[in-house]
Amino acid sequence: MKLDTLLICDDIRQEVGGKQSLMGLYNDSIIFGPSPEGMQAWPKLMRLGFFIRLSFNEDEKIPEGTTFVFSFKRGDESVQIAKGQFFVKELAGLRFANLAIMANPFVINGPGEIKFSLFLLDAQGKAYKTFAEAGSIRIEQRV
C-alpha cells in the first residue's frame, strides 16, 4: 500500500456517480492577509478538506477491522483530525481508495509548518502501516 496523494483544499463535494470535486486547492502554503487594526490575528478558524488517495498492490489485502487515524503535528503539538473505519469488503479488488476528510473548524494557532500523518490500525488498535509526514503546508501572515 502506498499513499499517492494528499491534497488540501477549502471543500470536497460528493458528486453524482461517485465523483469528488475539490474546491480551492492549496499549493504548499496558506497565506493570510493583514489583520485589521485592533483585531486579534491568531488563532484563525478555517474549513479545510483533505483528499487522500491510497493505492494497493494486486495481491494486497486490508485486514478486517482496519481503522485509520489522520492527524497533524505542529512543533510539539499533535492533534487528531479524523478517525474512521475502512469498509474492507468494498475495497476488495480495488487498486485505489480515496479518503475525503473535512475539518470544520480547523484551528490555526499561528504561522509555521503543519505536518500531516496517516496511520492504519488493526482491529486491536495497533498501527500496522504509518505514513508519517505524508504532507505538509506552511502557514503565513502578510503584514
JSON list of C-alpha atoms in Angstrom, two decimals, residues 33-96:
[
{"chain": "A", "resi": 33, "resn": "GLY", "atom": "CA", "xyz": [-3.75, 38.88, 4.51]},
{"chain": "A", "resi": 34, "resn": "PRO", "atom": "CA", "xyz": [-3.07, 41.54, 7.13]},
{"chain": "A", "resi": 35, "resn": "SER", "atom": "CA", "xyz": [-5.44, 41.56, 10.11]},
{"chain": "A", "resi": 36, "resn": "PRO", "atom": "CA", "xyz": [-7.50, 44.74, 10.55]},
{"chain": "A", "resi": 37, "resn": "GLU", "atom": "CA", "xyz": [-6.06, 47.00, 13.22]},
{"chain": "A", "resi": 38, "resn": "GLY", "atom": "CA", "xyz": [-7.28, 46.14, 16.69]},
{"chain": "A", "resi": 39, "resn": "MET", "atom": "CA", "xyz": [-8.28, 42.56, 15.77]},
{"chain": "A", "resi": 40, "resn": "GLN", "atom": "CA", "xyz": [-6.51, 39.54, 17.18]},
{"chain": "A", "resi": 41, "resn": "ALA", "atom": "CA", "xyz": [-4.55, 37.86, 14.40]},
{"chain": "A", "resi": 42, "resn": "TRP", "atom": "CA", "xyz": [-4.46, 34.34, 15.90]},
{"chain": "A", "resi": 43, "resn": "PRO", "atom": "CA", "xyz": [-5.93, 31.80, 16.20]},
{"chain": "A", "resi": 44, "resn": "LYS", "atom": "CA", "xyz": [-7.77, 31.53, 12.90]},
{"chain": "A", "resi": 45, "resn": "LEU", "atom": "CA", "xyz": [-10.60, 29.11, 12.21]},
{"chain": "A", "resi": 46, "resn": "MET", "atom": "CA", "xyz": [-10.87, 27.57, 8.75]},
{"chain": "A", "resi": 47, "resn": "ARG", "atom": "CA", "xyz": [-12.78, 24.87, 7.00]},
{"chain": "A", "resi": 48, "resn": "LEU", "atom": "CA", "xyz": [-10.26, 22.57, 5.31]},
{"chain": "A", "resi": 49, "resn": "GLY", "atom": "CA", "xyz": [-10.66, 19.44, 3.22]},
{"chain": "A", "resi": 50, "resn": "PHE", "atom": "CA", "xyz": [-8.05, 16.71, 2.96]},
{"chain": "A", "resi": 51, "resn": "PHE", "atom": "CA", "xyz": [-8.14, 14.38, -0.05]},
{"chain": "A", "resi": 52, "resn": "ILE", "atom": "CA", "xyz": [-6.00, 11.27, 0.39]},
{"chain": "A", "resi": 53, "resn": "ARG", "atom": "CA", "xyz": [-5.51, 8.63, -2.30]},
{"chain": "A", "resi": 54, "resn": "LEU", "atom": "CA", "xyz": [-4.09, 5.23, -1.36]},
{"chain": "A", "resi": 55, "resn": "SER", "atom": "CA", "xyz": [-3.02, 2.64, -3.92]},
{"chain": "A", "resi": 56, "resn": "PHE", "atom": "CA", "xyz": [-2.87, -1.10, -3.33]},
{"chain": "A", "resi": 57, "resn": "ASN", "atom": "CA", "xyz": [-0.76, -3.90, -4.77]},
{"chain": "A", "resi": 58, "resn": "GLU", "atom": "CA", "xyz": [-2.74, -6.53, -6.72]},
{"chain": "A", "resi": 59, "resn": "ASP", "atom": "CA", "xyz": [-2.45, -9.21, -4.04]},
{"chain": "A", "resi": 60, "resn": "GLU", "atom": "CA", "xyz": [-2.71, -6.86, -1.06]},
{"chain": "A", "resi": 61, "resn": "LYS", "atom": "CA", "xyz": [-5.45, -7.47, 1.47]},
{"chain": "A", "resi": 62, "resn": "ILE", "atom": "CA", "xyz": [-6.56, -4.99, 4.11]},
{"chain": "A", "resi": 63, "resn": "PRO", "atom": "CA", "xyz": [-7.20, -6.71, 7.45]},
{"chain": "A", "resi": 64, "resn": "GLU", "atom": "CA", "xyz": [-10.80, -6.83, 8.64]},
{"chain": "A", "resi": 65, "resn": "GLY", "atom": "CA", "xyz": [-11.46, -4.20, 11.31]},
{"chain": "A", "resi": 66, "resn": "THR", "atom": "CA", "xyz": [-8.88, -1.75, 9.95]},
{"chain": "A", "resi": 67, "resn": "THR", "atom": "CA", "xyz": [-9.30, 1.86, 11.04]},
{"chain": "A", "resi": 68, "resn": "PHE", "atom": "CA", "xyz": [-7.41, 4.99, 10.05]},
{"chain": "A", "resi": 69, "resn": "VAL", "atom": "CA", "xyz": [-6.25, 7.97, 12.08]},
{"chain": "A", "resi": 70, "resn": "PHE", "atom": "CA", "xyz": [-5.39, 11.22, 10.31]},
{"chain": "A", "resi": 71, "resn": "SER", "atom": "CA", "xyz": [-3.51, 13.77, 12.39]},
{"chain": "A", "resi": 72, "resn": "PHE", "atom": "CA", "xyz": [-1.23, 16.77, 12.22]},
{"chain": "A", "resi": 73, "resn": "LYS", "atom": "CA", "xyz": [1.82, 17.90, 14.10]},
{"chain": "A", "resi": 74, "resn": "ARG", "atom": "CA", "xyz": [2.95, 21.48, 14.61]},
{"chain": "A", "resi": 75, "resn": "GLY", "atom": "CA", "xyz": [6.08, 21.74, 16.73]},
{"chain": "A", "resi": 76, "resn": "ASP", "atom": "CA", "xyz": [5.45, 19.56, 19.79]},
{"chain": "A", "resi": 77, "resn": "GLU", "atom": "CA", "xyz": [1.66, 19.70, 19.40]},
{"chain": "A", "resi": 78, "resn": "SER", "atom": "CA", "xyz": [-0.05, 16.65, 17.86]},
{"chain": "A", "resi": 79, "resn": "VAL", "atom": "CA", "xyz": [-3.78, 16.72, 17.06]},
{"chain": "A", "resi": 80, "resn": "GLN", "atom": "CA", "xyz": [-6.09, 14.04, 15.66]},
{"chain": "A", "resi": 81, "resn": "ILE", "atom": "CA", "xyz": [-8.22, 15.38, 12.80]},
{"chain": "A", "resi": 82, "resn": "ALA", "atom": "CA", "xyz": [-10.24, 12.28, 11.95]},
{"chain": "A", "resi": 83, "resn": "LYS", "atom": "CA", "xyz": [-10.64, 8.61, 12.78]},
{"chain": "A", "resi": 84, "resn": "GLY", "atom": "CA", "xyz": [-12.68, 6.16, 10.75]},
{"chain": "A", "resi": 85, "resn": "GLN", "atom": "CA", "xyz": [-13.15, 2.61, 9.61]},
{"chain": "A", "resi": 86, "resn": "PHE", "atom": "CA", "xyz": [-12.20, 1.03, 6.30]},
{"chain": "A", "resi": 87, "resn": "PHE", "atom": "CA", "xyz": [-15.02, -0.96, 4.76]},
{"chain": "A", "resi": 88, "resn": "VAL", "atom": "CA", "xyz": [-12.78, -3.82, 3.71]},
{"chain": "A", "resi": 89, "resn": "LYS", "atom": "CA", "xyz": [-15.34, -5.70, 1.58]},
{"chain": "A", "resi": 90, "resn": "GLU", "atom": "CA", "xyz": [-15.93, -2.57, -0.52]},
{"chain": "A", "resi": 91, "resn": "LEU", "atom": "CA", "xyz": [-12.17, -2.24, -1.14]},
{"chain": "A", "resi": 92, "resn": "ALA", "atom": "CA", "xyz": [-11.66, -5.85, -2.28]},
{"chain": "A", "resi": 93, "resn": "GLY", "atom": "CA", "xyz": [-10.16, -5.89, -5.77]},
{"chain": "A", "resi": 94, "resn": "LEU", "atom": "CA", "xyz": [-9.75, -2.11, -6.00]},
{"chain": "A", "resi": 95, "resn": "ARG", "atom": "CA", "xyz": [-6.44, -0.54, -6.99]},
{"chain": "A", "resi": 96, "resn": "PHE", "atom": "CA", "xyz": [-7.18, 2.79, -5.26]}
]
